[in-house]
Amino acid sequence: MNKYFAQLLPYLERNQAYQTALALLSWDTETLAPVAASEYTAKSVGVLSEEAYHILVCEEVEDLLKKLSSPKELESLSVSEQAIVRLLQKTYHKLSCIPAKEYREFSELCATAQTVYCRAKQNSKFEDYADTLEKLIEYTKRFAAYRAKKGESVYNLLLDEYEEGFTTEVLDSFFEKLRTALVPLIKKVVAKNDAIDKSYNSGDFPADIQSGFCRFLSGYLGFDFNRGVIAESEHPFTTSLHNHDVRITNHFYEDNLESALFSAIHETGHALYEMGVDDALTGTPAGSAMSMGMHESQSRFYENMIGRSRDFWTPLFPKLKETYPDELSSVSLDDFIAGINKAEPGLIRIEADELTYPLHILIRYELEKEIFSGECKVSELPKRWNEKYNDYLGVTPENDAEGILQDIHWAGASFGYFPSYAIGSAIAAQLYAYMAQQIPLADYLREGNLVPIREFLRDHIHKYGAVYPTNELLKKVTGEEFNPDYYIRYLTDKYTTLYHL
Ligand code: ZN
């Protein structure tokens, strides 16, 4: 092993220990911790974050990274080691521009902001959260400005953190393509919606029974309970301490069957990615999924391409009916497939169907651009949000909880994150088209054999962790870089068939 790389490893190990502790605190806050704990936990988060900062931002690491960036040293590293150095350089550059004290204050603010946000959402009062959001935006702008090159846009820097190379120029054209294709398609689909009855979805579904079925579903898809756990939280999410400790959550609404079912499939898709990373990368900067777009491609592949297909439910639907004998007694597999794919413009992103979903993302993308260009003030956000929902989806929120307050992302200063959902859906469609040519996907689903599908994804995507940037990995797997045409074709074909257009 290269001697400079070997000298870097103890720093990575110590940093990993702090990151694990921080991830556990965050997991605890969102699952089990009492509300009153948040202020004190936030202080610990601040202290630990500052310590972690100093482990990486120090002369020794700077010196080692400099040495390792010379062509001679780089050449002596393996592909994975080169990726680790490249990813660490990026983190180092980002952190070292920020003064340690400000970094600590910001980490504390993020930890308390989650609680402020949750309370404001419960009371449906945006004004209770507006000041906190304002501060989060100020910090984000300031930190980005510290490292921005002359003329570089703050929002592009933020986007780059979640998906390298997907600038506003790339995304503007991507979303324009989606808008042009989807808006007329949605109109045609909605006009035929009366024929679909999905009243079965709002029956009486006890939380403990839902929880049991969802647990079964995660295992069916390949979730490894020796390496993972499942808990409950307000919003379903996945967190990974490393590939041997991956945690997902769900949320159960007793008057809604689909919500938890598809959250379980979605989060399991995320978990399979993290569990599938090669052990050689565990605990390194390359030991997790490549990007949020790639991450979402796996969760949305399972949720939509697999989980909403007839082939997937053919062996499973009898078991679902057995689980809810009264509620589903008169529902056929065809009714269920039509119901789970029914496209209806609505207010809530995470409840949205596959077809209208990208428009929810487009709205958030446009708002983030307006926030970071200074075009929209925080106080104007609820109004702008509602206007855009009316323009794109023809629906208007009646209150902040079902409008501007529905997503937790901004409370964690995750600005620039939302586009990865749409990027991920498009990558999922691209991978799906490729996979269907390589393996008998439909046969496996009908046989209830999900193993070859998970293995295919593990061999082609998961095992590499963050070694290859998104476009490089896509090209390596499918022979082509990111191409949204697959997504548009997939949605058009699927809904034309489903709705007999
Ligand atoms: Zn997700």
Coordinates of C-alpha atoms and ligand atoms in Angstrom, one line a residue:
M1 CA 0.0 0.0 0.0
N2 CA 1.2 3.5 -0.8
K3 CA 2.8 4.9 2.4
Y4 CA 1.0 8.2 2.3
F5 CA -2.3 6.5 1.8
A6 CA -1.6 4.2 4.8
Q7 CA -0.8 7.3 6.9
L8 CA -4.2 8.7 6.0
L9 CA -6.2 5.7 7.3
P10 CA -6.1 6.5 11.0
Y11 CA -7.7 9.9 10.2
L12 CA -10.4 8.2 8.2
E13 CA -11.0 5.8 11.0
R14 CA -11.4 8.5 13.7
N15 CA -13.6 10.5 11.4
Q16 CA -15.8 7.5 10.8
A17 CA -16.2 6.9 14.5
Y18 CA -17.5 10.5 14.9
Q19 CA -19.7 10.2 11.9
T20 CA -21.2 7.0 13.3
A21 CA -21.9 8.7 16.6
L22 CA -23.5 11.7 14.8
A23 CA -25.6 9.4 12.6
L24 CA -26.8 7.5 15.7
L25 CA -27.8 10.7 17.5
S26 CA -29.8 11.8 14.4
W27 CA -31.4 8.4 14.1
D28 CA -32.4 8.5 17.8
T29 CA -33.8 12.0 17.5
E30 CA -36.1 11.0 14.6
T31 CA -37.2 7.7 16.1
L32 CA -37.2 7.4 19.9
A33 CA -35.8 10.5 21.7
P34 CA -38.2 12.6 23.7
V35 CA -39.0 16.0 22.3
A36 CA -37.5 17.8 25.3
A37 CA -34.1 16.2 24.6
S38 CA -33.5 18.1 21.3
E39 CA -31.9 21.3 22.7
Y40 CA -29.3 19.3 24.7
T41 CA -28.7 16.7 22.0
A42 CA -28.1 19.7 19.6
K43 CA -25.2 20.8 21.9
S44 CA -23.6 17.4 21.8
V45 CA -24.0 17.4 18.0
G46 CA -22.3 20.7 17.8
V47 CA -19.3 19.5 20.0
L48 CA -19.0 16.2 18.1
S49 CA -19.2 18.0 14.7
E50 CA -16.4 20.4 15.6
E51 CA -14.2 17.5 16.8
A52 CA -14.9 15.6 13.6
Y53 CA -14.0 18.8 11.7
H54 CA -10.6 19.0 13.4
I55 CA -9.8 15.4 12.6
L56 CA -10.0 16.2 8.9
V57 CA -9.1 19.8 8.7
C58 CA -5.5 19.7 10.0
E59 CA -2.0 20.2 8.5
E60 CA -1.3 16.5 8.5
V61 CA -4.3 15.6 6.3
E62 CA -3.7 18.6 4.1
D63 CA -0.1 17.5 3.6
L64 CA -1.0 13.9 2.9
L65 CA -3.7 14.9 0.3
K66 CA -1.2 17.2 -1.4
K67 CA 1.3 14.4 -1.7
L68 CA -1.3 11.9 -2.9
S69 CA -2.5 14.2 -5.6
S70 CA 0.8 14.1 -7.5
P71 CA 0.5 11.9 -10.7
K72 CA 3.3 9.6 -9.4
E73 CA 1.5 8.8 -6.2
L74 CA -2.0 8.7 -7.7
E75 CA -0.8 6.1 -10.2
S76 CA 0.3 3.8 -7.4
L77 CA -3.2 3.7 -5.9
S78 CA -6.0 1.3 -6.8
V79 CA -9.2 2.6 -8.4
S80 CA -10.9 2.5 -5.0
E81 CA -8.1 4.3 -3.2
Q82 CA -8.0 7.0 -5.9
A83 CA -11.8 7.4 -5.3
I84 CA -11.3 7.7 -1.6
V85 CA -8.6 10.4 -2.1
R86 CA -10.8 12.3 -4.6
L87 CA -13.8 12.2 -2.2
L88 CA -11.7 13.2 0.8
Q89 CA -10.2 16.1 -1.2
K90 CA -13.7 17.3 -2.0
T91 CA -14.8 17.1 1.7
Y92 CA -11.6 18.7 2.9
H93 CA -11.9 21.6 0.5
K94 CA -15.5 22.2 1.5
L95 CA -14.8 22.0 5.3
S96 CA -11.5 23.9 5.3
C97 CA -13.1 27.0 3.8
I98 CA -15.4 27.2 6.9
P99 CA -14.2 28.6 10.2
A100 CA -14.5 25.8 12.9
K101 CA -16.6 27.9 15.2
E102 CA -19.1 28.7 12.4
Y103 CA -19.2 25.0 11.5
R104 CA -20.1 24.1 15.1
E105 CA -22.8 26.7 15.3
F106 CA -24.3 25.6 12.0
S107 CA -24.3 21.9 13.1
E108 CA -26.1 22.9 16.3
L109 CA -28.6 25.0 14.4
C110 CA -29.4 22.0 12.0
A111 CA -30.0 19.8 15.0
T112 CA -32.5 22.2 16.6
A113 CA -34.1 23.2 13.3
Q114 CA -35.6 19.7 12.9
T115 CA -37.6 20.1 16.2
V116 CA -38.6 23.7 15.4
Y117 CA -39.8 22.5 12.0
C118 CA -41.7 19.5 13.4
R119 CA -43.5 21.8 15.9
A120 CA -44.4 24.3 13.2
K121 CA -45.7 21.6 11.0
Q122 CA -47.9 20.1 13.7
N123 CA -49.4 23.6 14.3
S124 CA -49.4 24.3 10.5
K125 CA -47.7 27.7 11.2
F126 CA -44.9 28.6 8.8
E127 CA -44.2 31.8 10.7
D128 CA -42.9 29.8 13.7
Y129 CA -40.2 28.3 11.5
A130 CA -39.5 31.2 9.1
D131 CA -36.6 32.7 11.2
T132 CA -34.9 29.3 11.6
L133 CA -35.2 28.7 7.8
E134 CA -33.8 32.2 7.1
K135 CA -30.8 31.4 9.3
L136 CA -30.3 28.0 7.6
I137 CA -30.4 29.8 4.2
E138 CA -27.9 32.5 5.3
Y139 CA -25.4 29.9 6.6
T140 CA -25.8 27.8 3.4
K141 CA -25.2 30.9 1.2
R142 CA -22.2 32.0 3.3
F143 CA -20.5 28.6 3.4
A144 CA -21.0 28.2 -0.4
A145 CA -19.6 31.7 -1.0
Y146 CA -16.5 30.7 1.0
R147 CA -15.6 28.2 -1.6
A148 CA -17.2 29.6 -4.7
K149 CA -14.8 30.5 -7.6
K150 CA -15.3 33.9 -9.2
G151 CA -18.7 34.0 -11.0
E152 CA -19.7 30.5 -9.8
S153 CA -23.4 30.3 -8.7
V154 CA -24.2 29.3 -5.1
Y155 CA -27.0 27.1 -6.2
N156 CA -24.8 25.2 -8.6
L157 CA -22.4 24.5 -5.8
L158 CA -25.2 23.1 -3.7
L159 CA -26.5 20.9 -6.5
D160 CA -23.0 19.5 -6.9
E161 CA -23.0 18.2 -3.4
Y162 CA -25.9 15.8 -4.2
E163 CA -25.1 15.1 -7.9
E164 CA -21.8 16.0 -9.4
G165 CA -22.1 17.7 -12.8
F166 CA -25.9 18.3 -12.7
T167 CA -25.8 22.1 -12.8
T168 CA -28.9 24.3 -13.4
E169 CA -28.1 24.3 -17.1
V170 CA -28.4 20.5 -17.2
L171 CA -31.4 20.4 -14.9
D172 CA -33.3 23.2 -16.7
S173 CA -33.2 21.2 -19.9
F174 CA -34.0 18.0 -18.1
F175 CA -37.1 19.5 -16.3
E176 CA -38.2 21.3 -19.5
K177 CA -38.2 17.9 -21.3
L178 CA -40.2 16.4 -18.5
R179 CA -42.7 19.2 -18.3
T180 CA -43.3 19.2 -22.1
A181 CA -43.9 15.5 -22.1
L182 CA -45.8 15.0 -18.9
V183 CA -48.2 17.9 -18.6
P184 CA -50.3 16.9 -21.7
L185 CA -50.1 13.2 -20.7
I186 CA -51.3 13.9 -17.2
K187 CA -54.3 15.8 -18.7
K188 CA -55.3 12.8 -20.8
V189 CA -54.9 10.4 -17.9
V190 CA -56.9 12.5 -15.4
A191 CA -59.8 12.7 -17.9
K192 CA -60.2 8.9 -17.6
N193 CA -59.7 8.6 -13.9
D194 CA -63.4 8.1 -13.1
A195 CA -63.1 4.5 -14.3
I196 CA -60.7 3.7 -11.4
D197 CA -62.1 2.9 -8.0
K198 CA -59.5 2.8 -5.3
S199 CA -61.8 3.2 -2.3
Y200 CA -60.2 0.0 -0.9
N201 CA -57.2 2.1 0.0
S202 CA -59.0 4.0 2.7
G203 CA -60.3 1.2 4.8
D204 CA -59.3 0.2 8.3
F205 CA -55.7 -1.1 8.5
P206 CA -54.3 -1.5 12.0
A207 CA -50.8 -0.2 12.4
D208 CA -49.4 -3.5 13.9
I209 CA -50.7 -5.5 11.0
Q210 CA -49.3 -3.1 8.5
S211 CA -46.0 -3.2 10.3
G212 CA -45.9 -7.0 10.1
F213 CA -46.7 -7.1 6.4
C214 CA -44.2 -4.4 5.6
R215 CA -41.5 -6.2 7.5
F216 CA -42.3 -9.3 5.5
L217 CA -42.1 -7.2 2.2
S218 CA -38.6 -5.9 3.1
G219 CA -37.4 -9.4 3.7
Y220 CA -39.0 -10.6 0.5
L221 CA -37.0 -7.9 -1.4
G222 CA -33.7 -9.0 0.2
F223 CA -33.4 -6.8 3.3
D224 CA -30.8 -8.5 5.6
F225 CA -32.0 -8.3 9.2
N226 CA -28.6 -9.2 10.5
R227 CA -27.3 -6.0 9.0
G228 CA -30.4 -3.8 9.4
V229 CA -33.2 -2.7 11.6
I230 CA -36.6 -1.2 10.9
A231 CA -38.3 1.5 13.2
E232 CA -41.0 4.1 13.0
S233 CA -40.7 7.8 12.4
E234 CA -42.7 10.8 11.2
H235 CA -41.2 10.5 7.7
P236 CA -39.8 7.2 6.4
F237 CA -36.1 7.4 5.8
T238 CA -32.9 5.3 5.5
T239 CA -29.7 5.9 7.4
S240 CA -26.5 3.9 7.0
L241 CA -23.7 3.8 9.7
H242 CA -21.8 1.5 7.3
N243 CA -22.8 -1.5 5.2
H244 CA -23.2 -3.7 8.3
D245 CA -25.6 -1.4 10.0
V246 CA -28.3 0.0 7.8
R247 CA -31.6 1.4 9.3
I248 CA -34.9 2.2 7.7
T249 CA -38.1 3.6 9.1
N250 CA -41.8 3.6 8.1
H251 CA -44.9 5.5 9.2
F252 CA -48.3 3.9 9.4
Y253 CA -51.6 5.6 8.7
E254 CA -54.5 3.3 9.7
D255 CA -56.8 4.7 7.0
N256 CA -54.3 4.3 4.2
L257 CA -52.9 1.0 3.0
E258 CA -50.6 2.1 0.2
S259 CA -48.6 4.7 2.0
A260 CA -46.6 2.4 4.2
L261 CA -46.5 -0.4 1.6
F262 CA -44.7 1.7 -0.9
S263 CA -42.5 3.4 1.7
A264 CA -41.4 0.0 2.8
I265 CA -40.4 -0.9 -0.7
H266 CA -38.8 2.5 -1.3
E267 CA -36.7 2.5 1.8
T268 CA -35.7 -1.2 1.3
G269 CA -34.4 -0.2 -2.1
H270 CA -32.1 2.4 -0.4
A271 CA -31.1 -0.2 2.2
L272 CA -30.2 -2.8 -0.3
Y273 CA -27.8 -0.3 -1.9
E274 CA -26.0 0.4 1.3
M275 CA -25.9 -3.2 2.4
G276 CA -24.5 -4.2 -1.0
V277 CA -21.4 -2.0 -0.8
D278 CA -18.2 -4.1 -0.9
D279 CA -16.6 -4.7 2.5
A280 CA -13.3 -3.4 1.2
L281 CA -14.9 0.1 1.2
T282 CA -16.5 -0.1 4.7
G283 CA -15.8 3.0 6.8
T284 CA -14.1 5.0 4.0
P285 CA -15.5 8.0 2.1
A286 CA -16.4 5.6 -0.7
G287 CA -18.2 3.2 1.6
S288 CA -21.7 4.6 0.9
A289 CA -23.9 5.2 -2.2
M290 CA -22.4 7.4 -4.9
S291 CA -24.9 10.3 -4.8
M292 CA -28.4 11.0 -3.9
G293 CA -29.5 10.6 -7.5
M294 CA -28.0 7.1 -7.6
H295 CA -29.5 6.4 -4.2
E296 CA -33.0 7.4 -5.4
S297 CA -32.5 5.4 -8.6
Q298 CA -32.4 2.3 -6.5
S299 CA -35.3 3.1 -4.1
R300 CA -37.5 4.3 -7.0
F301 CA -36.6 1.3 -9.2
Y302 CA -37.9 -1.0 -6.4
E303 CA -40.9 1.3 -5.6
N304 CA -42.1 2.0 -9.1
M305 CA -40.7 -0.2 -11.8
I306 CA -40.9 -3.3 -9.7
G307 CA -43.3 -2.5 -6.9
R308 CA -46.1 -1.1 -9.0
S309 CA -45.9 -3.8 -11.6
R310 CA -48.5 -6.6 -12.1
D311 CA -45.7 -9.2 -12.2
F312 CA -44.5 -8.3 -8.7
W313 CA -47.9 -8.5 -7.2
T314 CA -49.0 -11.7 -9.0
P315 CA -47.4 -14.0 -6.3
L316 CA -47.9 -11.4 -3.5
F317 CA -51.5 -10.2 -3.8
P318 CA -53.1 -13.4 -2.3
K319 CA -51.0 -12.9 0.8
L320 CA -52.0 -9.2 1.0
K321 CA -55.7 -10.3 0.7
E322 CA -55.2 -12.9 3.5
T323 CA -53.7 -10.1 5.7
Y324 CA -56.8 -7.9 5.2
P325 CA -59.6 -10.4 4.5
D326 CA -62.4 -7.9 5.1
E327 CA -61.0 -4.8 3.5
L328 CA -59.8 -6.4 0.3
S329 CA -62.5 -9.2 0.0
S330 CA -64.0 -7.8 -3.2
V331 CA -60.7 -6.3 -4.7
S332 CA -59.2 -8.1 -7.6
L333 CA -55.5 -8.0 -8.7
D334 CA -56.6 -5.9 -11.6
D335 CA -58.4 -3.4 -9.3
F336 CA -55.3 -3.2 -7.1
I337 CA -52.9 -2.7 -10.0
A338 CA -55.1 0.1 -11.5
G339 CA -55.4 1.6 -8.0
I340 CA -51.7 1.7 -7.1
N341 CA -51.0 3.3 -10.5
K342 CA -53.8 5.8 -10.5
A343 CA -52.4 9.2 -11.4
E344 CA -54.0 12.1 -9.6
P345 CA -52.6 15.6 -9.1
G346 CA -52.4 16.1 -5.4
L347 CA -50.7 18.3 -2.7
I348 CA -48.3 15.9 -1.0
R349 CA -45.1 14.8 -2.7
I350 CA -44.5 11.6 -0.8
E351 CA -48.1 10.4 -1.5
A352 CA -47.8 11.4 -5.2
D353 CA -48.2 8.8 -8.0
E354 CA -45.3 8.1 -10.4
L355 CA -46.6 10.3 -13.2
T356 CA -47.3 13.6 -11.3
Y357 CA -44.3 13.1 -8.9
P358 CA -41.7 14.9 -11.1
L359 CA -43.9 18.1 -11.1
H360 CA -43.6 18.2 -7.3
I361 CA -39.8 18.1 -7.7
L362 CA -39.9 20.8 -10.5
I363 CA -41.8 23.1 -8.1
R364 CA -39.1 22.7 -5.4
Y365 CA -36.3 23.1 -7.9
E366 CA -37.7 26.4 -9.1
L367 CA -38.3 27.6 -5.6
E368 CA -34.7 26.8 -4.5
K369 CA -33.4 28.7 -7.6
E370 CA -35.5 31.7 -6.5
I371 CA -34.3 31.5 -2.9
F372 CA -30.6 31.4 -3.8
S373 CA -30.9 34.0 -6.5
G374 CA -32.6 36.3 -4.0
E375 CA -35.7 36.5 -6.1
C376 CA -38.0 35.1 -3.4
K377 CA -37.8 36.1 0.3
V378 CA -38.5 33.5 3.0
S379 CA -41.7 35.3 4.0
E380 CA -43.0 35.0 0.5
L381 CA -42.3 31.3 0.2
P382 CA -45.8 30.0 1.3
K383 CA -47.5 32.2 -1.3
R384 CA -45.0 31.2 -4.1
W385 CA -45.4 27.6 -3.2
N386 CA -49.2 27.7 -3.5
E387 CA -49.0 29.6 -6.8
K388 CA -46.8 27.0 -8.3
Y389 CA -49.0 24.1 -7.1
N390 CA -51.9 25.8 -8.7
D391 CA -50.0 26.4 -11.9
Y392 CA -48.5 23.0 -12.4
L393 CA -50.9 20.6 -10.6
G394 CA -54.1 22.6 -10.4
V395 CA -54.4 22.2 -6.7
T396 CA -54.0 24.7 -3.9
P397 CA -52.9 23.9 -0.3
E398 CA -55.4 25.0 2.4
N399 CA -52.7 25.3 5.0
D400 CA -48.9 25.4 5.5
A401 CA -48.7 21.7 6.7
E402 CA -50.0 20.5 3.4
G403 CA -48.0 23.2 1.5
I404 CA -44.6 24.7 2.3
L405 CA -44.1 22.7 5.5
Q406 CA -44.6 19.2 4.1
D407 CA -40.9 18.3 3.6
I408 CA -38.2 18.2 6.3
H409 CA -35.2 18.6 3.9
W410 CA -34.7 22.4 4.2
A411 CA -34.8 22.0 8.0
G412 CA -31.6 20.0 7.6
A413 CA -30.1 22.6 5.3
S414 CA -30.4 20.1 2.4
F415 CA -30.8 22.7 -0.3
G416 CA -30.2 21.3 -3.8
Y417 CA -31.3 17.8 -2.7
F418 CA -34.7 17.7 -4.2
P419 CA -33.7 17.4 -7.9
S420 CA -32.0 14.1 -7.1
Y421 CA -35.5 12.5 -6.7
A422 CA -36.3 13.3 -10.4
I423 CA -32.7 12.4 -11.5
G424 CA -33.1 9.1 -9.6
S425 CA -36.4 8.3 -11.2
A426 CA -34.8 8.9 -14.6
I427 CA -31.8 6.8 -13.8
A428 CA -34.1 4.0 -12.6
A429 CA -35.9 3.9 -15.9
Q430 CA -32.6 3.8 -17.8
L431 CA -31.3 0.9 -15.6
Y432 CA -34.7 -0.9 -15.9
A433 CA -34.6 -0.7 -19.7
Y434 CA -31.0 -2.2 -19.7
M435 CA -31.8 -4.8 -17.1
A436 CA -34.9 -6.1 -18.9
Q437 CA -32.6 -6.9 -21.9
Q438 CA -30.1 -8.7 -19.7
I439 CA -32.2 -10.9 -17.4
P440 CA -35.7 -12.3 -17.5
L441 CA -37.0 -9.7 -15.0
A442 CA -40.7 -10.4 -15.5
D443 CA -40.3 -14.1 -15.0
Y444 CA -38.3 -13.7 -11.8
L445 CA -41.0 -11.4 -10.4
R446 CA -43.9 -13.7 -11.3
E447 CA -41.9 -16.6 -9.6
G448 CA -41.5 -14.5 -6.5
N449 CA -37.7 -14.8 -6.9
L450 CA -36.2 -11.4 -6.1
V451 CA -32.7 -12.7 -5.5
P452 CA -31.3 -12.4 -9.1
I453 CA -32.6 -8.8 -9.3
R454 CA -30.8 -7.8 -6.1
E455 CA -27.7 -9.6 -7.2
F456 CA -27.7 -7.9 -10.6
L457 CA -27.9 -4.5 -8.9
R458 CA -25.3 -5.5 -6.4
D459 CA -22.8 -6.6 -9.1
H460 CA -23.4 -3.6 -11.3
I461 CA -24.1 -0.7 -8.9
H462 CA -24.1 -1.4 -5.1
K463 CA -20.7 -3.0 -4.6
Y464 CA -18.9 0.0 -6.0
G465 CA -20.2 2.4 -3.3
A466 CA -19.0 5.9 -4.2
V467 CA -16.0 4.7 -6.3
Y468 CA -17.4 5.9 -9.7
P469 CA -19.2 9.2 -10.3
T470 CA -22.8 8.8 -11.5
N471 CA -22.2 9.3 -15.3
E472 CA -19.1 7.1 -15.3
L473 CA -21.0 4.3 -13.5
L474 CA -24.0 4.6 -15.8
K475 CA -21.8 4.4 -18.8
K476 CA -19.9 1.4 -17.3
V477 CA -23.2 -0.4 -16.7
T478 CA -25.4 0.5 -19.6
G479 CA -22.9 1.9 -22.1
E480 CA -24.5 5.3 -22.0
E481 CA -24.4 8.4 -19.7
F482 CA -27.5 9.9 -18.1
N483 CA -30.3 9.9 -20.7
P484 CA -33.8 11.1 -19.6
D485 CA -35.4 9.9 -22.8
Y486 CA -35.8 6.4 -21.2
Y487 CA -37.8 7.9 -18.3
I488 CA -40.1 9.8 -20.6
R489 CA -40.6 6.7 -22.8
Y490 CA -41.2 4.6 -19.8
L491 CA -43.9 6.9 -18.3
T492 CA -45.5 7.4 -21.7
D493 CA -45.7 3.7 -22.5
K494 CA -46.8 2.7 -19.1
Y495 CA -49.6 5.2 -18.8
T496 CA -50.7 4.8 -22.4
T497 CA -51.2 1.1 -21.8
L498 CA -52.7 1.4 -18.3
Y499 CA -55.2 4.0 -19.3
H500 CA -55.9 2.7 -22.8
L501 CA -55.0 6.1 -24.3
Ligands
ZN1 ZN -35.7 8.0 -1.1

